């Protein structure tokens, strides 16, 4: 069974940093591109970042470009999102999702709260 | 980035009736080399992550009831629920996977009338 478990969310002050992790199991992690998608409270879905299966190609939404860094460790079956210069508008549930094309498996999400 | 626009924002339909949700992309998501539309539809119920219903614009994910269908090509797409059931109450999103990062429509909230 495919499992994606996010961790690392929490309360952080504006301007602060946080690193999210997503532990994958039940499939060959190194065969899949991976994604981070976020959802602000009561709002819709926003694709934040994506990384190819080898980790050598990444993409970012304009809203996070230059502040967030996606990475992966295929030896640990883990996806990461390093978030810096956090803003109030970054507050959201962050989901990791598996997707060679469409996103066919999602984690339950981790909540990031940005507040002073 | 490709901008995805959905209509309506909310929709109330009687049980057993048809529900139709529209999605438009700011540029074509039809890849000419394989003639596939890089468009998916997702269902999200409260407190849950999204779940894929349809991919390649019209292919149902395994286990998805056949009352759900997708159609369209290029920039204009439709999700149809042929006979609404109570368990279909949710927010529905279209999403393009033609470019990364993927982008989503703003969502359509579907309720029972």
mmCIF file with all atom_site columns, C-alpha atoms in Angstrom, chain A residues 37-98:
data_model
loop_
_atom_site.group_PDB
_atom_site.id
_atom_site.type_symbol
_atom_site.label_atom_id
_atom_site.label_alt_id
_atom_site.label_comp_id
_atom_site.label_asym_id
_atom_site.label_entity_id
_atom_site.label_seq_id
_atom_site.pdbx_PDB_ins_code
_atom_site.Cartn_x
_atom_site.Cartn_y
_atom_site.Cartn_z
_atom_site.occupancy
_atom_site.B_iso_or_equiv
_atom_site.pdbx_formal_charge
_atom_site.auth_seq_id
_atom_site.auth_comp_id
_atom_site.auth_asym_id
_atom_site.auth_atom_id
_atom_site.pdbx_PDB_model_num
ATOM 1  C CA . UNK A 1 37 ? 0.829   21.068 -2.821  1.00 0.00 ? 37 UNK A CA 1
ATOM 2  C CA . UNK A 1 38 ? -0.559  23.429 -0.217  1.00 0.00 ? 38 UNK A CA 1
ATOM 3  C CA . UNK A 1 39 ? -3.991  24.528 0.890   1.00 0.00 ? 39 UNK A CA 1
ATOM 4  C CA . UNK A 1 40 ? -4.514  27.687 2.924   1.00 0.00 ? 40 UNK A CA 1
ATOM 5  C CA . UNK A 1 41 ? -7.363  27.516 5.471   1.00 0.00 ? 41 UNK A CA 1
ATOM 6  C CA . UNK A 1 42 ? -10.693 27.450 3.636   1.00 0.00 ? 42 UNK A CA 1
ATOM 7  C CA . UNK A 1 43 ? -8.991  27.940 0.269   1.00 0.00 ? 43 UNK A CA 1
ATOM 8  C CA . UNK A 1 44 ? -8.139  25.900 -2.816  1.00 0.00 ? 44 UNK A CA 1
ATOM 9  C CA . UNK A 1 45 ? -5.115  23.868 -3.836  1.00 0.00 ? 45 UNK A CA 1
ATOM 10 C CA . UNK A 1 46 ? -1.825  25.415 -4.953  1.00 0.00 ? 46 UNK A CA 1
ATOM 11 C CA . UNK A 1 47 ? 1.019   23.481 -6.520  1.00 0.00 ? 47 UNK A CA 1
ATOM 12 C CA . UNK A 1 48 ? 4.125   24.638 -4.659  1.00 0.00 ? 48 UNK A CA 1
ATOM 13 C CA . UNK A 1 49 ? 7.029   22.638 -6.008  1.00 0.00 ? 49 UNK A CA 1
ATOM 14 C CA . UNK A 1 50 ? 7.985   19.524 -7.943  1.00 0.00 ? 50 UNK A CA 1
ATOM 15 C CA . UNK A 1 51 ? 11.091  17.377 -8.293  1.00 0.00 ? 51 UNK A CA 1
ATOM 16 C CA . UNK A 1 52 ? 11.888  14.688 -10.825 1.00 0.00 ? 52 UNK A CA 1
ATOM 17 C CA . UNK A 1 53 ? 12.721  11.129 -9.838  1.00 0.00 ? 53 UNK A CA 1
ATOM 18 C CA . UNK A 1 54 ? 16.478  11.675 -9.880  1.00 0.00 ? 54 UNK A CA 1
ATOM 19 C CA . UNK A 1 55 ? 16.356  14.967 -8.000  1.00 0.00 ? 55 UNK A CA 1
ATOM 20 C CA . UNK A 1 56 ? 18.184  16.959 -10.656 1.00 0.00 ? 56 UNK A CA 1
ATOM 21 C CA . UNK A 1 57 ? 15.225  18.939 -11.981 1.00 0.00 ? 57 UNK A CA 1
ATOM 22 C CA . UNK A 1 58 ? 12.953  21.106 -9.861  1.00 0.00 ? 58 UNK A CA 1
ATOM 23 C CA . UNK A 1 59 ? 10.152  23.604 -10.347 1.00 0.00 ? 59 UNK A CA 1
ATOM 24 C CA . UNK A 1 60 ? 8.528   26.196 -8.107  1.00 0.00 ? 60 UNK A CA 1
ATOM 25 C CA . UNK A 1 61 ? 5.446   28.349 -8.029  1.00 0.00 ? 61 UNK A CA 1
ATOM 26 C CA . UNK A 1 62 ? 6.249   32.026 -8.479  1.00 0.00 ? 62 UNK A CA 1
ATOM 27 C CA . UNK A 1 63 ? 4.877   32.663 -4.980  1.00 0.00 ? 63 UNK A CA 1
ATOM 28 C CA . UNK A 1 64 ? 7.696   30.634 -3.360  1.00 0.00 ? 64 UNK A CA 1
ATOM 29 C CA . UNK A 1 65 ? 10.510  30.929 -5.919  1.00 0.00 ? 65 UNK A CA 1
ATOM 30 C CA . UNK A 1 66 ? 13.767  31.850 -4.184  1.00 0.00 ? 66 UNK A CA 1
ATOM 31 C CA . UNK A 1 67 ? 12.419  31.094 -0.679  1.00 0.00 ? 67 UNK A CA 1
ATOM 32 C CA . UNK A 1 68 ? 11.623  27.373 -0.811  1.00 0.00 ? 68 UNK A CA 1
ATOM 33 C CA . UNK A 1 69 ? 13.854  24.469 -1.864  1.00 0.00 ? 69 UNK A CA 1
ATOM 34 C CA . UNK A 1 70 ? 12.620  21.006 -2.712  1.00 0.00 ? 70 UNK A CA 1
ATOM 35 C CA . UNK A 1 71 ? 14.923  18.014 -2.434  1.00 0.00 ? 71 UNK A CA 1
ATOM 36 C CA . UNK A 1 72 ? 14.806  14.268 -2.020  1.00 0.00 ? 72 UNK A CA 1
ATOM 37 C CA . UNK A 1 73 ? 16.910  11.430 -0.638  1.00 0.00 ? 73 UNK A CA 1
ATOM 38 C CA . UNK A 1 74 ? 16.123  8.301  -2.602  1.00 0.00 ? 74 UNK A CA 1
ATOM 39 C CA . UNK A 1 75 ? 18.221  6.186  -0.214  1.00 0.00 ? 75 UNK A CA 1
ATOM 40 C CA . UNK A 1 76 ? 15.878  7.222  2.611   1.00 0.00 ? 76 UNK A CA 1
ATOM 41 C CA . UNK A 1 77 ? 12.660  7.315  0.560   1.00 0.00 ? 77 UNK A CA 1
ATOM 42 C CA . UNK A 1 78 ? 12.093  10.857 1.768   1.00 0.00 ? 78 UNK A CA 1
ATOM 43 C CA . UNK A 1 79 ? 11.025  14.120 0.164   1.00 0.00 ? 79 UNK A CA 1
ATOM 44 C CA . UNK A 1 80 ? 11.843  17.491 1.710   1.00 0.00 ? 80 UNK A CA 1
ATOM 45 C CA . UNK A 1 81 ? 10.729  21.083 1.482   1.00 0.00 ? 81 UNK A CA 1
ATOM 46 C CA . UNK A 1 82 ? 13.009  23.690 3.025   1.00 0.00 ? 82 UNK A CA 1
ATOM 47 C CA . UNK A 1 83 ? 10.984  26.831 3.576   1.00 0.00 ? 83 UNK A CA 1
ATOM 48 C CA . UNK A 1 84 ? 12.605  30.183 4.349   1.00 0.00 ? 84 UNK A CA 1
ATOM 49 C CA . UNK A 1 85 ? 11.555  33.815 4.734   1.00 0.00 ? 85 UNK A CA 1
ATOM 50 C CA . UNK A 1 86 ? 8.124   32.559 5.663   1.00 0.00 ? 86 UNK A CA 1
ATOM 51 C CA . UNK A 1 87 ? 5.172   34.916 5.282   1.00 0.00 ? 87 UNK A CA 1
ATOM 52 C CA . UNK A 1 88 ? 1.693   34.910 6.767   1.00 0.00 ? 88 UNK A CA 1
ATOM 53 C CA . UNK A 1 89 ? 0.362   33.929 3.350   1.00 0.00 ? 89 UNK A CA 1
ATOM 54 C CA . UNK A 1 90 ? 2.439   30.706 3.448   1.00 0.00 ? 90 UNK A CA 1
ATOM 55 C CA . UNK A 1 91 ? 0.208   29.399 6.240   1.00 0.00 ? 91 UNK A CA 1
ATOM 56 C CA . UNK A 1 92 ? -1.434  26.250 4.940   1.00 0.00 ? 92 UNK A CA 1
ATOM 57 C CA . UNK A 1 93 ? -1.679  22.502 5.078   1.00 0.00 ? 93 UNK A CA 1
ATOM 58 C CA . UNK A 1 94 ? 1.195   21.147 3.011   1.00 0.00 ? 94 UNK A CA 1
ATOM 59 C CA . UNK A 1 95 ? 0.610   17.865 1.191   1.00 0.00 ? 95 UNK A CA 1
ATOM 60 C CA . UNK A 1 96 ? 3.180   15.730 -0.509  1.00 0.00 ? 96 UNK A CA 1
ATOM 61 C CA . UNK A 1 97 ? 1.940   13.826 -3.519  1.00 0.00 ? 97 UNK A CA 1
ATOM 62 C CA . UNK A 1 98 ? 3.248   11.225 -5.903  1.00 0.00 ? 98 UNK A CA 1
#
